[in-house]
XYZ file of C-alpha atoms in Angstrom:
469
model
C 1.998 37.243 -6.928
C 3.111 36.227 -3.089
C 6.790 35.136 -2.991
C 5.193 32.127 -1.332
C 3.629 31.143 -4.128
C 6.454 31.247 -6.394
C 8.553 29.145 -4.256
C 5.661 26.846 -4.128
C 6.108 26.902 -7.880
C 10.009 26.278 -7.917
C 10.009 23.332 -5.286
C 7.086 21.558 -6.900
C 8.968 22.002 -10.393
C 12.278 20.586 -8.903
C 10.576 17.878 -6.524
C 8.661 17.181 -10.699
C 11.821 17.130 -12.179
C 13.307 14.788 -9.929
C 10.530 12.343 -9.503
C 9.880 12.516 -13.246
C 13.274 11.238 -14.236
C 13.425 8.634 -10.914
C 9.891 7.195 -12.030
C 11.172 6.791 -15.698
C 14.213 4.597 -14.657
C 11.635 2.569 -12.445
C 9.352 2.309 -15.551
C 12.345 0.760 -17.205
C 13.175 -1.557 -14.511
C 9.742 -3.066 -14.242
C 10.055 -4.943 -17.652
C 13.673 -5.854 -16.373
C 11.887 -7.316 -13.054
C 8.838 -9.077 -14.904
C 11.616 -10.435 -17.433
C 13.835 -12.088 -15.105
C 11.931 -12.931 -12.038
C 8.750 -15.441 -12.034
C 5.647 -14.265 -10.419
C 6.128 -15.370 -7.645
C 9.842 -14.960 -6.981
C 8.744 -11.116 -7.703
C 5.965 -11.611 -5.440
C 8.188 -12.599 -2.359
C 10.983 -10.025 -3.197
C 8.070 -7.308 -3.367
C 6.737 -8.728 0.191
C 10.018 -8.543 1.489
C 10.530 -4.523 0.381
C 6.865 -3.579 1.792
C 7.784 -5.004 4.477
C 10.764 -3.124 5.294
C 8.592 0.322 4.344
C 6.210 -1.230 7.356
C 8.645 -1.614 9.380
C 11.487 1.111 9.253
C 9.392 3.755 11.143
C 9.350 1.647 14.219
C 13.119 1.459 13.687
C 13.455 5.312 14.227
C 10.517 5.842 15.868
C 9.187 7.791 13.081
C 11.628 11.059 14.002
C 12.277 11.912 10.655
C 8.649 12.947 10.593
C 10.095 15.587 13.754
C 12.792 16.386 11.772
C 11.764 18.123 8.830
C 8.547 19.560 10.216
C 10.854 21.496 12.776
C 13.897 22.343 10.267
C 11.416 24.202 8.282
C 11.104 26.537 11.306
C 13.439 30.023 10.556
C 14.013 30.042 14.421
C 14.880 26.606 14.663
C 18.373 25.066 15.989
C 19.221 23.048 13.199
C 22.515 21.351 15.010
C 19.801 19.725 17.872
C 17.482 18.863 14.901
C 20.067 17.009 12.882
C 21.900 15.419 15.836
C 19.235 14.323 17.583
C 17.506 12.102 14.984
C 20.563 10.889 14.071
C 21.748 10.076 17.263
C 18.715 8.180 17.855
C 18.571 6.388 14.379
C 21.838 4.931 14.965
C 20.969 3.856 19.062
C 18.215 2.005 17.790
C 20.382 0.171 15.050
C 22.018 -2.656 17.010
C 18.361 -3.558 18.404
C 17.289 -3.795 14.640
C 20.157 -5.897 13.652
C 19.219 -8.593 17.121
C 15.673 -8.759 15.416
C 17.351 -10.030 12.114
C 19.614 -12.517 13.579
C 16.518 -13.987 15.557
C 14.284 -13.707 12.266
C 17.251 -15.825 10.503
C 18.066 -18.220 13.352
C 14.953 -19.074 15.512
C 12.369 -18.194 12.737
C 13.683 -19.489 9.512
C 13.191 -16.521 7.387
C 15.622 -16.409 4.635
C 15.871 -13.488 3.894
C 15.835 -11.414 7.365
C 19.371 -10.206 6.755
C 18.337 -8.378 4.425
C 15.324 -7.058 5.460
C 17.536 -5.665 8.793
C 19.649 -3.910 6.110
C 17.529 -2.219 4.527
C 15.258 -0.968 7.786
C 18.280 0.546 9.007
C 19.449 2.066 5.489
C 16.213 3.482 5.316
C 16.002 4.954 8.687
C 19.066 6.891 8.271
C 18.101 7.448 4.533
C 14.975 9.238 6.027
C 16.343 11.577 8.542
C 19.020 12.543 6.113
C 16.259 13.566 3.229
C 13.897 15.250 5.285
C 16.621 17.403 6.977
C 17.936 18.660 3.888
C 14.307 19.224 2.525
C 14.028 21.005 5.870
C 16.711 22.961 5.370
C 15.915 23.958 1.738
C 18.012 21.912 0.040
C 15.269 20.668 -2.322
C 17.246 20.458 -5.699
C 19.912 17.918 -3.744
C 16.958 16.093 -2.439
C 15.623 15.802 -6.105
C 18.707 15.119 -7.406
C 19.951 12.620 -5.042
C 16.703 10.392 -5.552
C 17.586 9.932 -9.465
C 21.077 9.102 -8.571
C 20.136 6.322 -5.911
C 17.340 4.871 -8.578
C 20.357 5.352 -11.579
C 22.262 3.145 -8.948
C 19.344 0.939 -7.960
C 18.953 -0.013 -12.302
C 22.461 -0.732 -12.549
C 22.786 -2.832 -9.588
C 19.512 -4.355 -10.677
C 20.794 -5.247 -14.062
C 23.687 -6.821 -12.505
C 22.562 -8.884 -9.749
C 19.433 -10.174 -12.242
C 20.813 -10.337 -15.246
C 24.157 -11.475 -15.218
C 24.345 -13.060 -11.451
C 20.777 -14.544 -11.795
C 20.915 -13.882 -8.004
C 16.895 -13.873 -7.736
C 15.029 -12.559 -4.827
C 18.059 -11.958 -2.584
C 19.692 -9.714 -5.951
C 16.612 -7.903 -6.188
C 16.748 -6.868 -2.418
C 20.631 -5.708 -2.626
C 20.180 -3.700 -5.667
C 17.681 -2.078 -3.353
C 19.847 -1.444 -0.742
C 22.871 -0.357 -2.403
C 20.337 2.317 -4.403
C 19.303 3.403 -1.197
C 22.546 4.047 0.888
C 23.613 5.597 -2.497
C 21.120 7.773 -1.962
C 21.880 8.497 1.336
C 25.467 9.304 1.267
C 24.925 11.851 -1.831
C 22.634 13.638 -0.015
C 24.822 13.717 3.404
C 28.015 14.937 1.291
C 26.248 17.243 -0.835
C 24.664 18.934 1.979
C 27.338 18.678 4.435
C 25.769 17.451 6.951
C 29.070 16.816 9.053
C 28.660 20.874 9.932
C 25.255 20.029 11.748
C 26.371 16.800 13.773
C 27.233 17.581 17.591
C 26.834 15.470 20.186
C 26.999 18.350 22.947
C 22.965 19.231 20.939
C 21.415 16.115 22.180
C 19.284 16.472 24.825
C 16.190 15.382 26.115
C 15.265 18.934 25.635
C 15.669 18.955 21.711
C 14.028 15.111 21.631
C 11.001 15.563 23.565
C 9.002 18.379 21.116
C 10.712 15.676 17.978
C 9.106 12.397 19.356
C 5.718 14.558 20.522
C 5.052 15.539 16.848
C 6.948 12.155 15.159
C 5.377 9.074 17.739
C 1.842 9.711 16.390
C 2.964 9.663 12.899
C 4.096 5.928 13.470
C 0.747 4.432 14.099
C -0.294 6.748 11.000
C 2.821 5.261 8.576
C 1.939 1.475 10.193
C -1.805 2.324 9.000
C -1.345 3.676 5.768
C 0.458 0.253 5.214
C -2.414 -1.323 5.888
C -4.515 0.744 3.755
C -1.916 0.864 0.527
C -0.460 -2.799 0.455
C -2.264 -4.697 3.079
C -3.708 -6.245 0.006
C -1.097 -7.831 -2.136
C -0.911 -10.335 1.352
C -4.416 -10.812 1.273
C -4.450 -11.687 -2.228
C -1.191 -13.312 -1.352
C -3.052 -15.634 1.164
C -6.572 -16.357 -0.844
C -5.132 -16.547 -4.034
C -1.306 -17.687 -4.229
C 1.668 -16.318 -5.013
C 1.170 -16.042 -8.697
C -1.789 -13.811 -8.581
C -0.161 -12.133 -5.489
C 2.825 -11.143 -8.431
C -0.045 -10.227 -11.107
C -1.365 -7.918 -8.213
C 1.675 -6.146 -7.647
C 2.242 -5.643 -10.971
C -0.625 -3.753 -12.014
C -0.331 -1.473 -8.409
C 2.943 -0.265 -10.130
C 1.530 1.010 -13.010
C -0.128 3.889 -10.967
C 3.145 5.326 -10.059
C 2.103 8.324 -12.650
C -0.698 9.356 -10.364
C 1.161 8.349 -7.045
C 4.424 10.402 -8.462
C 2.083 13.574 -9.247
C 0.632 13.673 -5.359
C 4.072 12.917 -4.244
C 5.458 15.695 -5.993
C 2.896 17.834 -4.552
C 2.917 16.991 -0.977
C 6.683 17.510 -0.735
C 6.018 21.177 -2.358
C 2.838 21.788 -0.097
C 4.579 20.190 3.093
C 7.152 23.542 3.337
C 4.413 25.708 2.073
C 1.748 25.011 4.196
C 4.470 24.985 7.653
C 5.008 28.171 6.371
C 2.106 29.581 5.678
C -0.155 28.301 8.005
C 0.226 31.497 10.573
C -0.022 33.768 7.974
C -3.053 36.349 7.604
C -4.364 35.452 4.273
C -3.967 31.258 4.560
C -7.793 30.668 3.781
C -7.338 32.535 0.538
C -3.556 31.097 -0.148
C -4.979 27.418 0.755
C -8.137 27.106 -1.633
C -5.980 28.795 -4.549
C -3.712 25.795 -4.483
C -6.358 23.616 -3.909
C -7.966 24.468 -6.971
C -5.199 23.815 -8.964
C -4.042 20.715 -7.118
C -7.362 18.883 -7.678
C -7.568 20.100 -11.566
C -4.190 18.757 -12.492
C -4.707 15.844 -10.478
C -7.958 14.877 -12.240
C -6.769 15.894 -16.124
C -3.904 14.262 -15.143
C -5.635 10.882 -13.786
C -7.437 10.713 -16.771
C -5.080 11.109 -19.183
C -3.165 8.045 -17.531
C -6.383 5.800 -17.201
C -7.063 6.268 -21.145
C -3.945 5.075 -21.804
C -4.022 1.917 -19.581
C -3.649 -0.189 -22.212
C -0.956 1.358 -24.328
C 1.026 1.725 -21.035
C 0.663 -2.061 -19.831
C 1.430 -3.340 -23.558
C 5.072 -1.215 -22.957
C 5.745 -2.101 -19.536
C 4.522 -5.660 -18.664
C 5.872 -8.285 -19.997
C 4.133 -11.774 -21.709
C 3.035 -13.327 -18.342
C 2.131 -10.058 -16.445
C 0.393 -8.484 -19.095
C -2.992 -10.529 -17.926
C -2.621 -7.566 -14.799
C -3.767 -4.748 -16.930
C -7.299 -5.354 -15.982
C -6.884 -4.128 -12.607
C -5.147 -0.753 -13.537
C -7.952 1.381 -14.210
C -9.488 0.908 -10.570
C -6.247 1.434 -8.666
C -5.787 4.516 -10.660
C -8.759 5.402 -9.536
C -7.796 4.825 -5.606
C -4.894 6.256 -6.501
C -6.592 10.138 -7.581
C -8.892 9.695 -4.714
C -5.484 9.094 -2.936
C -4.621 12.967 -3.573
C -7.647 14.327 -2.105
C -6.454 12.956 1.466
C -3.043 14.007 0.787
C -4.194 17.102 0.683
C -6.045 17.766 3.649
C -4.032 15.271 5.623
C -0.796 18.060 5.258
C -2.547 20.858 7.110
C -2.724 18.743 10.290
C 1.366 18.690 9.626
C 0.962 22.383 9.257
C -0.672 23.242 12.082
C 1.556 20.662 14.785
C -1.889 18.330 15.140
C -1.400 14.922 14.301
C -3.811 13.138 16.167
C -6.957 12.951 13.802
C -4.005 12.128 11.339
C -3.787 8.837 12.846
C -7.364 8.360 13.528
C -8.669 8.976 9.902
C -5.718 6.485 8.762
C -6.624 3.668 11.231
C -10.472 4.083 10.231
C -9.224 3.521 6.526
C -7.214 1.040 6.924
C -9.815 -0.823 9.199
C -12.127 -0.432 6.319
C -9.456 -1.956 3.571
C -8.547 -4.923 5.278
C -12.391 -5.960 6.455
C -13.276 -5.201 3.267
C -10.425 -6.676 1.506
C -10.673 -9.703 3.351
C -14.295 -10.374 2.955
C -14.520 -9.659 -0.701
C -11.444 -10.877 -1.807
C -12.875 -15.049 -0.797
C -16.180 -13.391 -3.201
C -14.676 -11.861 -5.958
C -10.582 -12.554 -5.829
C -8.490 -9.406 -6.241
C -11.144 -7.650 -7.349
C -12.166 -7.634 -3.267
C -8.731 -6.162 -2.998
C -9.082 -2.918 -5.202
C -12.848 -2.237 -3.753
C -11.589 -2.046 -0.597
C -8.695 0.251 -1.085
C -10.687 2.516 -2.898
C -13.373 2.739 -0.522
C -10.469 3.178 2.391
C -9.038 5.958 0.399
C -12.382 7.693 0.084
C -13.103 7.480 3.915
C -9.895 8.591 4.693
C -10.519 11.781 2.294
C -14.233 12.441 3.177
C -13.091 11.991 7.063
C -10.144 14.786 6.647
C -12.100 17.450 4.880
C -14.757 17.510 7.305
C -12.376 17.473 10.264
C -9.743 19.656 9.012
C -12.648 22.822 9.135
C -11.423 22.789 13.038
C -7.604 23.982 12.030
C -9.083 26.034 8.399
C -11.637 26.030 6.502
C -10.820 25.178 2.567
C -13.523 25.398 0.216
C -13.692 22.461 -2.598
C -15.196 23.345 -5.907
C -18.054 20.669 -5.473
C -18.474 21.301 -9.139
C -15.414 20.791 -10.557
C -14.733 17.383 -8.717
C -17.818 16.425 -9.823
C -17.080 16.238 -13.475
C -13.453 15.274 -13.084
C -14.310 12.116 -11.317
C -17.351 11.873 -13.270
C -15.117 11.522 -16.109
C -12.534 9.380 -14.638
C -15.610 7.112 -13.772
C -16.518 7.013 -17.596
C -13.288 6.020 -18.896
C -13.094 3.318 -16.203
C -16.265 1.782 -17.498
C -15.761 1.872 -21.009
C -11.687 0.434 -21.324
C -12.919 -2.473 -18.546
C -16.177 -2.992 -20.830
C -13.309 -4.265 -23.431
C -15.268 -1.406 -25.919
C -13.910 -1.256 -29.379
C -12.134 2.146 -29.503
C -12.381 2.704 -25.537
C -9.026 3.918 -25.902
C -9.261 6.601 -28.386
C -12.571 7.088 -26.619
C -11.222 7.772 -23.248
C -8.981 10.112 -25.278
C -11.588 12.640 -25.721
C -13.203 12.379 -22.854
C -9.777 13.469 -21.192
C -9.346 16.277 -23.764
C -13.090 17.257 -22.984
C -12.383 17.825 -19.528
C -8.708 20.104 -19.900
C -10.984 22.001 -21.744
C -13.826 22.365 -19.283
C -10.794 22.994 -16.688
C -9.134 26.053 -19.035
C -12.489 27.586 -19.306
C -13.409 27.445 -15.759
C -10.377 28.519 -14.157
C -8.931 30.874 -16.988
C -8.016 33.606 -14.190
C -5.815 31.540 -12.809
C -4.381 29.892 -15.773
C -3.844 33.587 -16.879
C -1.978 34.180 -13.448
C -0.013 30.973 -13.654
C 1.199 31.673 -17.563
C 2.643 35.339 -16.134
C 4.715 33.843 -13.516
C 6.120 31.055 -15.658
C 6.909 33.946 -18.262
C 8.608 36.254 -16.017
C 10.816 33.352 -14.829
C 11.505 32.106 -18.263
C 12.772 36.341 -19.007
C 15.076 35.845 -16.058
C-alpha cells in the first residue's frame, strides 16, 4: 500500500480520536445546557455563537484558509506563512473591538462584548490550528480540541450551575474553551520559532489572500445554508421553537463529526496528492470508502434517534426529536459535498467553491422562508436538505474539469435508499421502527462487506501490520 495512504489512515484515526472524545464532552454538556437554560435563553445564547462563526472570517479575512493550504507545501516558507496571518489577525483586532463598542453603545445589543471576544479569539484560534495542521502537527491539533472542550464543560458547569450567569455564562465558558484551545496549541507547537516580523511582506500576503478572500464569501454562504434557519424559524415561529430547533440540529453532530474527521484527513491528502501520477485511481479508492462509512454510519445513528434524544434532551426539549431524522439526513448528504468541495482546495481553484455554496444557500433561505410560513420548521429542514443536495450534485459535475472521480451509482443508491426507509418508518411513529431500522442498518454493512471485500481485505492488512509494530 502507498505511504500516502497510510498517513491518510493515521491522521483520520487521530483527527477520530480527537473529535470522538471532544463530541462526547459536548454530548454531555447538551443535557447541562437544556437543564439550566430555558428555550429561549438557549435560543439567544446559540444566536449569539452562530453568529460569531458568521462573522469571524471577515475578521481575518478568511487567511487561515491561506494558511494551511500553503503550510502543507514541502517547499513552503513556513516563518512568512505563520507571520503573516498572524500579523494580519491581530491588525484587524482593534477594528473588531470599535464594532463591539458601537454594537453595545449606539445599537443596544447586550451582549456585543462578547460577541467581539469571541470573533477575535476565534480568528487567532484559526490561524493557530490550521498552521500546526499545516505543519503536521495533527495529534496536537487533536489533542488540543479535547482540552479546550474539557475547559469549555468545566467553565460551563460553573458559570450555569453555580453562578446561574445565563446567556452571558454560556458565551464565556465559550470563550475561555476557546483561547484554551488556542494557547495549548501555540505552546505545544512552538509557534514563537515561526513568528518574525522581518517575513511579512506583501510578497508572502498576496498568494495567502488570493487563495483565502474567495473562501470568505464561501464560509458567509455556508452560514446561510447550515444555520440560516434557526433565525428563520426564530422569526416565524418564536424563540421557543427557535430553542426546540437548535436542539434537535445538535443531535447530528455524529454524522457532522464523521465528515469533519474526514475532511481534515483528506484536506493534507488530497494537497498532496493532487500532482501525483496515479490521483484518479488514489481519489475514487477513498471515495469508495468515504461514502460507505458515511452511509452505514448515517444509518446506524438515524435508527437510534430515539434512544439518543431520550439520553440527551431533557423534559422540555425532548418534543425536538421529531426533526432529527431529516437533518441527519442533510447532514449525510452534507458529506457528499465535502467531498468534492476539497479537490477545488487541492487543486488552488476556489472559485466554483463559492459559486456552488451561494447557489445552495440561495436555495435554503428561499426555500426556508417560503415553507417555513406553510409548514413551520418543517420548511426549515426541506430546505437545507435540498441546499445540501444542490450543492453536492453541482460539485460532482463541475469538479470533472480539475479530475474525474467515479461514484459507485450503485452503492449510493441503496445506502440512501436505506437511510430513506428508516426515515419513514421512526417518523411514521411505527411500533418497533427502532429495532426495525436496526436491521435495515445491519442489512446494508452487510451489502457494503460483500461488495467491497477487496478493499476491506486491504484495509484489515494495514491495520494488522500497524497493530505488529
Amino acid at each position: 500500500m502507498k505511504q500516502s495512504y497510510k498517513n491518510l489512515i493515521s491522521d483520520t484515526a487521530v483527527f477520530a480520536a480527537g473529535n470522538a472524545l471532544t463530541k462526547l464532552i459536548q454530548f454531555v454538556l447538551l443535557p447541562l445546557y437544556t437543564a439550566l437554560l430555558t428555550t429561549e435563553q438557549y435560543g439567544v445564547a446559540e444566536l449569539v455563537n452562530n453568529t460569531a462563526e458568521l462573522l469571524y472570517p471577515l475578521c481575518c479575512l478568511g487567511i487561515y484558509e491561506g494558511v494551511l493550504r500553503y503550510s502543507i507545501d514541502e517547499d513552503s516558507d513556513k516563518s512568512a506563512i505563520f507571520s503573516t496571518g498572524i500579523a494580519l489577525a491581530l491588525a484587524l483586532a482593534p477594528l473588531v473591538i470599535v464594532f463591539g463598542v458601537f454594537g453595545f453603545a449606539v445599537a443596544g445589543f447586550d451582549y456585543a462584548g462578547y460577541l467581539a471576544a469571541l470573533c477575535i479569539v476565534l480568528s487567532l484560534r484559526m490561524v493557530c490550528m490550521q498552521f500546526a495542521k499545516g505543519i503536521g502537527k495533527t495529534r496536537l491539533y487533536a489533542l488540543s480540541g479535547i482540552f479546550g472542550t474539557v475547559v469549555l464543560c468545566i467553565v460551563s458547569f460553573i458559570m450555569l450551575d453555580m453562578a446561574r450567569a445565563g446567556v452571558a455564562g454560556y458565551l464565556i465558558a465559550l470563550i475561555v474553551g476557546q483561547a484554551s484551545q488556542l494557547v495549548m496549541v501555540v505552546i505545544g507547537a512552538r509557534m514563537w520559532r515561526y513568528l518574525s516580523l522581518g517575513s511579512c511582506s506583501a510578497s508572502s500576503l498576496r498568494p495567502l489572500l488570493r487563495y483565502s478572500l474567495p473562501m470568505i464569501p464561501n464560509t458567509l454562504a455556508w452560514w446561510f445554508v447550515n444555520l440560516s434557519g434557526r433565525y428563520i424559524v426564530f422569526f416565524f415561529q418564536g424563540p421557543a421553537v427557535a430553542g426546540l430547533y437548535t436542539a434537535a440540529s445538535k443531535l447530528p453532530a455524529v454524522i457532522n463529526m464523521l465528515v469533519s474527521v474526514f475532511q481534515q484527513a483528506w484536506q493534507i491528502f488530497s494537497a498532496r496528492e493532487i500532482n501525483s501520477e496515479d490521483k484518479g485511481v488514489s481519489f475514487e479508492l477513498v471515495l469508495k470508502v468515504f461514502t460507505a462509512f458515511m452511509l452505514c454510519s448515517g444509518a446506524f445513528v438515524v435508527a437510534l434517534t430515539d434512544p439518543i434524544a431520550r439520553v440527551l434532551l431533557s423534559a422540555e426539549f425532548y418534543e425536538a426529536r421529531r426533526f432529527v431524522p431529516l437533518l441527519m439526513l442533510g447532514a449525510i448528504i452534507n458529506g457528499y459535498s465535502t467531498y468534492f468541495g476539497t479537490l477545488y482546495n487541492a487543486a488552488k481553484q476556489n472559485s466554483m467553491i463559492f459559486v456552488t455554496t451561494v447557489v445552495g444557500a440561495m436555495t435554503n433561505v428561499v426555500l426556508g422562508l417560503i415553507l417555513c410560513g406553510l409548514i413551520g420548521p418543517w420548511g426549515s429542514i426541506a430546505g437545507s436538505v435540498v441546499a445540501y443536495a444542490v450543492i453536492s450534485l453541482m460539485r460532482i459535475y463541475d469538479t470533472r474539469k480539475i479530475i474525474v472521480v467515479k461514484l459507485d451509482i450503485p452503492m449510493q443508491v441503496v445506502g440512501l435508499t436505506v437511510i430513506l426507509m428508516e426515515i419513514v418508518v421512526i417518523m411514521a411513529g411505527i411500533p418497533g421502527s427502532t429495532l426495525a431500522s436496526i436491521c435495515l442498518s445491519v442489512a446494508l454493512v452487510v451489502f457494503v462487506l460483500v461488495r467491497y471485500r477487496a478493499i476491506v481485505a486491504m484495509l484489515v492488512g494495514v491495520v494488522r501490520g500497524r497493530m505488529r509494530k
